[in-house]
Short mmCIF file of C-alpha atoms in Angstrom, two decimals:
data_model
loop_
_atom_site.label_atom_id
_atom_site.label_comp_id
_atom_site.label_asym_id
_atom_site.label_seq_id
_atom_site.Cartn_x
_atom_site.Cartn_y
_atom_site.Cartn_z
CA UNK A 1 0.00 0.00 0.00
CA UNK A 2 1.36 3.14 -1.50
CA UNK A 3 0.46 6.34 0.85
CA UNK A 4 -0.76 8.79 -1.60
CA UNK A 5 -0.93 13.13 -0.94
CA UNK A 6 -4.93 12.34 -1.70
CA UNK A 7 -7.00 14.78 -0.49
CA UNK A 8 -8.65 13.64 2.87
CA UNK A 9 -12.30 15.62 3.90
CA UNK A 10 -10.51 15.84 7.26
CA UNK A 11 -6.79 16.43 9.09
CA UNK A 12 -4.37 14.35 8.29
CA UNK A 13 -1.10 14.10 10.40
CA UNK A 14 1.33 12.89 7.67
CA UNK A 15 4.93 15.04 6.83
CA UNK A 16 3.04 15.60 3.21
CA UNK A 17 0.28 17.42 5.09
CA UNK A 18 -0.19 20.60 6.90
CA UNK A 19 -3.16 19.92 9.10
CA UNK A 20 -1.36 19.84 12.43
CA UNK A 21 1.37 22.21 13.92
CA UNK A 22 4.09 21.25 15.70
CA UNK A 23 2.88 17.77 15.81
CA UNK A 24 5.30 14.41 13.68
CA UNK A 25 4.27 10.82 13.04
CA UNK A 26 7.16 9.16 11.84
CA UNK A 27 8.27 5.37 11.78
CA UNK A 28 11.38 3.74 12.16
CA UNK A 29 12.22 0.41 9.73
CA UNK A 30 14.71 -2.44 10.38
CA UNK A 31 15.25 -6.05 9.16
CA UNK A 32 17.52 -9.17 10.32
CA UNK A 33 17.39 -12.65 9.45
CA UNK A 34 16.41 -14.98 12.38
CA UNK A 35 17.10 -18.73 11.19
CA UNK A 36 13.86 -19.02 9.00
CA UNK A 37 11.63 -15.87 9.35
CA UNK A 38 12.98 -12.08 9.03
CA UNK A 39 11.81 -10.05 11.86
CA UNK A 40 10.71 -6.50 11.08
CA UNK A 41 11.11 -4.11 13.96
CA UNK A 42 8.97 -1.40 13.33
CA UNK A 43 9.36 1.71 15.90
CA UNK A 44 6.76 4.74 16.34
CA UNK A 45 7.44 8.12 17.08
CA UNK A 46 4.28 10.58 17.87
CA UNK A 47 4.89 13.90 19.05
CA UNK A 48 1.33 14.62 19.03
CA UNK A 49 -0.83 14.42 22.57
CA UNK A 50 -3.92 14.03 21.74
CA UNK A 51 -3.60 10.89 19.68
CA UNK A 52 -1.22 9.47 21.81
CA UNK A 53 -4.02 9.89 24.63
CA UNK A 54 -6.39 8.25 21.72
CA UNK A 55 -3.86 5.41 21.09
CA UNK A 56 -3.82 4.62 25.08
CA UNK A 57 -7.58 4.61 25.89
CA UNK A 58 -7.82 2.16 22.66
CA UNK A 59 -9.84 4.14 20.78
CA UNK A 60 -7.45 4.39 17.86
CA UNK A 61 -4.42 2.26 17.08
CA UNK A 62 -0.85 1.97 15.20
CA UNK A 63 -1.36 -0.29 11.83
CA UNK A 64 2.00 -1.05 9.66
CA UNK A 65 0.94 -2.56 6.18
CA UNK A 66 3.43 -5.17 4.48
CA UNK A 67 3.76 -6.01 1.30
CA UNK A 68 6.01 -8.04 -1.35
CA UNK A 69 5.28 -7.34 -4.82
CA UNK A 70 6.89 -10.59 -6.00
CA UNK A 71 5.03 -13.09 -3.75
CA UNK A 72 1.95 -11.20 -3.00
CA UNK A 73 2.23 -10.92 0.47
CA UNK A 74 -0.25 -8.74 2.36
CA UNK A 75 -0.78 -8.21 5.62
CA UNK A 76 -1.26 -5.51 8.67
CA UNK A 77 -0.85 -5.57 12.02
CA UNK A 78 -1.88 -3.50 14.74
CA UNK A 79 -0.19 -2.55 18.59
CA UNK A 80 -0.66 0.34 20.75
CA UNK A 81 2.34 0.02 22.05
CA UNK A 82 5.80 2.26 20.28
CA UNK A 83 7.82 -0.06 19.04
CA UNK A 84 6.09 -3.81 17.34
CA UNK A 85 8.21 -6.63 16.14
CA UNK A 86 6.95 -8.73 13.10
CA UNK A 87 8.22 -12.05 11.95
CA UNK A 88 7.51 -13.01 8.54
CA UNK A 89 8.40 -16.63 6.92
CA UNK A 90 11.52 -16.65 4.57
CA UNK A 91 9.17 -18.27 2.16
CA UNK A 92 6.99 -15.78 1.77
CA UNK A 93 8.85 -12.98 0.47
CA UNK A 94 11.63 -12.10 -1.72
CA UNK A 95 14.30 -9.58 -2.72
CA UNK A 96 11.88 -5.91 -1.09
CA UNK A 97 8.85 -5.65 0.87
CA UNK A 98 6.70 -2.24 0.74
CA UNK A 99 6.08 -1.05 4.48
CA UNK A 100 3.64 1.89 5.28
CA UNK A 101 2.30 2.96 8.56
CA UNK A 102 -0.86 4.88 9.88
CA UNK A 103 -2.47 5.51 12.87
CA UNK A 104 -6.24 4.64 12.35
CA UNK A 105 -9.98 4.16 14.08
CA UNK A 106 -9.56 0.87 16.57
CA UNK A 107 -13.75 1.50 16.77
CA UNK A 108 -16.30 4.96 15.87
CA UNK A 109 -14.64 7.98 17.15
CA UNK A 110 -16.57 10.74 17.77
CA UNK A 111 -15.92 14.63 18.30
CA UNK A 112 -12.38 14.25 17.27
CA UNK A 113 -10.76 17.78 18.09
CA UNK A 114 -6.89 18.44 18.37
CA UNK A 115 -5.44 21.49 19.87
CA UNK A 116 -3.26 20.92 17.32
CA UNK A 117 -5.37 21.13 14.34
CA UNK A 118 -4.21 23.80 11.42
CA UNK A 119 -6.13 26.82 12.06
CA UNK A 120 -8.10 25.97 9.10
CA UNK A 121 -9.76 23.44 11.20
CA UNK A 122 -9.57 25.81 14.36
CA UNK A 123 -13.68 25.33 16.10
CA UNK A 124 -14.42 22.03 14.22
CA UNK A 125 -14.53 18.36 15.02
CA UNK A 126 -14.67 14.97 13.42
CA UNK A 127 -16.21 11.90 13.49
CA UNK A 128 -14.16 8.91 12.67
CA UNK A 129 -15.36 4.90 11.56
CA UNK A 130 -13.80 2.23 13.03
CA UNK A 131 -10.62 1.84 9.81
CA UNK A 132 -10.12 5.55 9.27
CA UNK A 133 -6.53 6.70 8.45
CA UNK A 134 -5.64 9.64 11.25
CA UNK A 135 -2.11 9.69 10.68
CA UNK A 136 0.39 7.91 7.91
CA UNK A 137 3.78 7.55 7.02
CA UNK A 138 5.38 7.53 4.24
CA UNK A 139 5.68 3.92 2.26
CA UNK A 140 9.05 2.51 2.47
CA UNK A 141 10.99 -0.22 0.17
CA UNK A 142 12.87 -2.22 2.06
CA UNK A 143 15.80 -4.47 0.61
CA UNK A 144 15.85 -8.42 2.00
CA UNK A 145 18.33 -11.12 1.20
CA UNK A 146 16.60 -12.82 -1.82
CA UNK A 147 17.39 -16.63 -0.40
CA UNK A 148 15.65 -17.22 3.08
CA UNK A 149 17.35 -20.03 5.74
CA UNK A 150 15.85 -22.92 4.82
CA UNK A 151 15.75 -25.14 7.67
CA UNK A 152 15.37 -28.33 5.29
CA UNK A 153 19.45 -27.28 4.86
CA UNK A 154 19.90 -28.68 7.73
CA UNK A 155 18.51 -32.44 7.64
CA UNK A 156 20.17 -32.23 4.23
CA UNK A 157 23.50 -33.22 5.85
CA UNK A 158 21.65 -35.28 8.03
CA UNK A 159 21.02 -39.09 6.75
CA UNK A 160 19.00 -41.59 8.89
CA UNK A 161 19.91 -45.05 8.32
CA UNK A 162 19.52 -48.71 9.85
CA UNK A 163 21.92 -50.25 11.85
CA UNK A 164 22.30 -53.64 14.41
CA UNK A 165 21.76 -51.32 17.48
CA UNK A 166 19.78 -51.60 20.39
CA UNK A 167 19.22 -47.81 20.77
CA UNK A 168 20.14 -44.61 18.62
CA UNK A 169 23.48 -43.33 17.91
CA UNK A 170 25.04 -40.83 15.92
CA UNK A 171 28.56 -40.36 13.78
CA UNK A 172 29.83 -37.35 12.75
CA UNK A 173 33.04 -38.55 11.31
CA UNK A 174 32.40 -38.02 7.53
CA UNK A 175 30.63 -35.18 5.30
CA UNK A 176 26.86 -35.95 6.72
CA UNK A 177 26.08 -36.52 10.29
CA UNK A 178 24.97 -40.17 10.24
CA UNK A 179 21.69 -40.94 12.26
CA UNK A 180 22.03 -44.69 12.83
CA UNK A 181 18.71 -46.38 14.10
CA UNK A 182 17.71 -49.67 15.64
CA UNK A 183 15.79 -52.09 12.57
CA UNK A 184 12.66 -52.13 14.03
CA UNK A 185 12.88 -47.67 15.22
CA UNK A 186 14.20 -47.48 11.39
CA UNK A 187 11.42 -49.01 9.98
CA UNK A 188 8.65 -46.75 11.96
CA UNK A 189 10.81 -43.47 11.01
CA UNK A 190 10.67 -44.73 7.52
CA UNK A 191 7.09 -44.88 7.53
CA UNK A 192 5.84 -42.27 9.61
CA UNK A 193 7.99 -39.52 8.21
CA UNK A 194 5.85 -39.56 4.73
CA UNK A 195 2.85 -39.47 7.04
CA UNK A 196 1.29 -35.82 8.77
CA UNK A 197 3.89 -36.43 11.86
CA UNK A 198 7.03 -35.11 9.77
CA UNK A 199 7.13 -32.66 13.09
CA UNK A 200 6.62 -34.78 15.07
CA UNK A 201 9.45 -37.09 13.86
CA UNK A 202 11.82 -34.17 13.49
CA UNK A 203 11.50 -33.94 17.39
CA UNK A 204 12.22 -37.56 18.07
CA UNK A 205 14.75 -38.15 15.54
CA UNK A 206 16.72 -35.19 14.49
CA UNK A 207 16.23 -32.90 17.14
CA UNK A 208 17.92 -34.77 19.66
CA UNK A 209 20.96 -35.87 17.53
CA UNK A 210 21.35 -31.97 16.28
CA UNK A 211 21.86 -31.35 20.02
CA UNK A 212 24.37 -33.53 20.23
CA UNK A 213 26.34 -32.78 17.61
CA UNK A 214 26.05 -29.11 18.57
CA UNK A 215 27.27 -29.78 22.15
CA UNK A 216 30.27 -31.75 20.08
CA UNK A 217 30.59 -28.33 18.23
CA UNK A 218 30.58 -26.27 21.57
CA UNK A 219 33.51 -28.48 23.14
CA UNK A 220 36.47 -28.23 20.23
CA UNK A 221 39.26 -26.82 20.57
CA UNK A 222 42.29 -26.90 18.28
CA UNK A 223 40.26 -29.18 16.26
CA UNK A 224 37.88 -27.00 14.86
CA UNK A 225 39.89 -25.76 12.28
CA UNK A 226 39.98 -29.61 11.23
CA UNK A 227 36.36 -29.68 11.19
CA UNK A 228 36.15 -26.28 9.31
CA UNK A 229 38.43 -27.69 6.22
CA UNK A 230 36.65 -31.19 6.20
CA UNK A 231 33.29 -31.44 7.90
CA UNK A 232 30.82 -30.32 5.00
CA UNK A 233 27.86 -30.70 7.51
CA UNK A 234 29.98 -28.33 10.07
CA UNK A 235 30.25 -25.31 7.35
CA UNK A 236 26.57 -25.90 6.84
CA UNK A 237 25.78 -25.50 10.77
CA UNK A 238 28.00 -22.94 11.13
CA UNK A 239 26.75 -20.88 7.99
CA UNK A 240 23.57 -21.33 9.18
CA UNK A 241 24.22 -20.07 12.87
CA UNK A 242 26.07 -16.93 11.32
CA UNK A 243 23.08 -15.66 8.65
CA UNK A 244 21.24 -15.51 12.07
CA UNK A 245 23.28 -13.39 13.72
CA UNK A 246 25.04 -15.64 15.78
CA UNK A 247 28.83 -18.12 15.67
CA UNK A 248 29.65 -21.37 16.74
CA UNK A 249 30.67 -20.13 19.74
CA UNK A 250 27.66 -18.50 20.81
CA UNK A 251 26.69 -22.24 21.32
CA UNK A 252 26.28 -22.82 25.76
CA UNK A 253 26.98 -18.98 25.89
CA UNK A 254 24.03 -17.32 24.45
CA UNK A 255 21.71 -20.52 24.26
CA UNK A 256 22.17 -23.69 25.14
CA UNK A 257 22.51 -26.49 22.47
CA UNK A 258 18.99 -27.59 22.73
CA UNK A 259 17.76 -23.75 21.79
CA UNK A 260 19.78 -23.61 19.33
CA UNK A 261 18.52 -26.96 17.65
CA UNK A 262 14.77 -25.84 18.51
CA UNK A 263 15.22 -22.52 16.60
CA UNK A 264 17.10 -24.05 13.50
CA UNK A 265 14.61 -26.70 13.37
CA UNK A 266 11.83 -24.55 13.39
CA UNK A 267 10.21 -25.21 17.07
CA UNK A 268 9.96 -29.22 15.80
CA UNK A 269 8.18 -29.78 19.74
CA UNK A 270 5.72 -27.00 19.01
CA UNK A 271 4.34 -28.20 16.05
CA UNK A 272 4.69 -31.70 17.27
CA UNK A 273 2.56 -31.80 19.60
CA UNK A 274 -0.04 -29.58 17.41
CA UNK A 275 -0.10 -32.10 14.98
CA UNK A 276 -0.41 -35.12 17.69
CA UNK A 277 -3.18 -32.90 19.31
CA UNK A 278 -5.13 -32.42 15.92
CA UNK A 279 -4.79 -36.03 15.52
CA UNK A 280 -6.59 -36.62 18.52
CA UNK A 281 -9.58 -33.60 18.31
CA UNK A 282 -9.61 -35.51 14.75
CA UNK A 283 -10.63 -38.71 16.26
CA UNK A 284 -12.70 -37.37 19.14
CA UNK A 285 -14.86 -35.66 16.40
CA UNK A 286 -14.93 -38.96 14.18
CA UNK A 287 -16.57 -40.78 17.55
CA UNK A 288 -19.15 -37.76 18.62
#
């Protein structure tokens, strides 16, 4: 959504307007990557009181509008508060996203008078629908990196396989980390992972063997550069870990292995259990 100079039947507090004296409504932008999602942090500035005193009784609220051109994505969201943080899926947009701001109608506001009003407008008052635009920004363009952080990069260096074992173990020694399950375990992996448990599986399987090899990651010490030249699945880990803003070393410093192998793996536990949950409402509605 493209703010436009249109010509409004009321005040508009926008920097292409002179309805209001002394009185700014301007927005702050910035992006970062965040394993799969970008988060948008999107910070308000109002230097006029009477809105502000609007925007805190609830009767009007902050709305930033996002858009990609290329994908199609749409979608607003709304806060009172100054600042609002916004994660969208690497998937769903690509190379710029259009971002625009207002301040509009959270419900029908009535006698709408600002000491701060142009003297054009000095002695009259508005009434406002709930959607009305009261203030606007500006629409920005805002660059992204054009490939997202796919977490499927990750269980690409991970193979599962079937081994004599009586319980599950895992080898890092060669380019993929090696998953090696019991026959029987193997067999039920093999199945269920083509089934609507993927999740699910994820958190079983691969979650807990990323944690390990992460806490193997966290622990070396001269041999790291070893593991740098020859380790194909430790340049993905580690490539991964650093388009989010973090290093190998912020492994057990800033989060512990197991957050670090929820958050590349997409919160696997979350969705999980949504999926074993929906399974069972599924069922429970089948018998009613």
């Amino acid at each position: 959504m493209q703010v436009k100079n249109n010509l409004y039947p009321y005040p508009l507090l926008a920097s292409f307007k002179d309805d209001y004296v002394d009185s700014q409504f301007d927005v702050n932008y910035s992006v970062k990557n965040e394993f799969t999602k970008f988060v948008l942090k999107v910070e308000f500035s109002l230097t006029e009181g009477y809105i502000q005193s609007l925007i805190d009784s609830g009767d009007l609220t902050y709305l930033v509008h996002v858009e990609c051109p290329i994908t199609a994505y749409r979608k607003a969201f709304t806060t009172k508060e100054s600042t609002l943080t916004i994660p969208i899926n690497g998937n769903e947009v690509r190379n710029t996203i259009q971002v625009a701001s207002f301040i509009t109608a959270n419900s029908n506001v009535k006698n709408f008078a600002s000491p701060n009003f142009n003297s054009l407008y000095e002695g009259y008052s508005f009434d406002f629908k709930k959607g009305e635009i009261i203030a606007a920004s500006n629409h920005q363009n805002i660059e992204i990196v054009s490939e997202y952080i796919d977490y499927q990069s990750v269980p690409s260096i991970i193979t599962v396989v079937s081994a004599k074992l009586k319980i599950m173990d895992v080898v890092t020694d060669g380019s993929k980390i090696v998953i090696r399950l019991p026959e029987k375990i193997f067999n039920m992996y093999n199945t269920l992972a083509k089934t609507q448990y993927q999740s699910t599986i994820i958190s079983a399987i691969i979650l807990p063997a990323l944690v390990e090899v992460l806490n193997e990651i966290s622990y070396l010490g001269e041999e790291r550069e070893f593991y740098e030249e020859n380790r194909p699945w430790f340049q993905v880990i580690k490539k991964v870990l650093e388009k989010s803003g973090y290093s190998i070393d912020d492994i057990g410093e800033k989060y512990s292995a197991l957050v670090f192998a929820q958050m590349i793996l997409q919160n696997p536990v979350n969705k999980g259990l949504e999926e074993i949950t929906s399974e069972i409402e599924r069922e429970e509605t089948d018998e009613a």
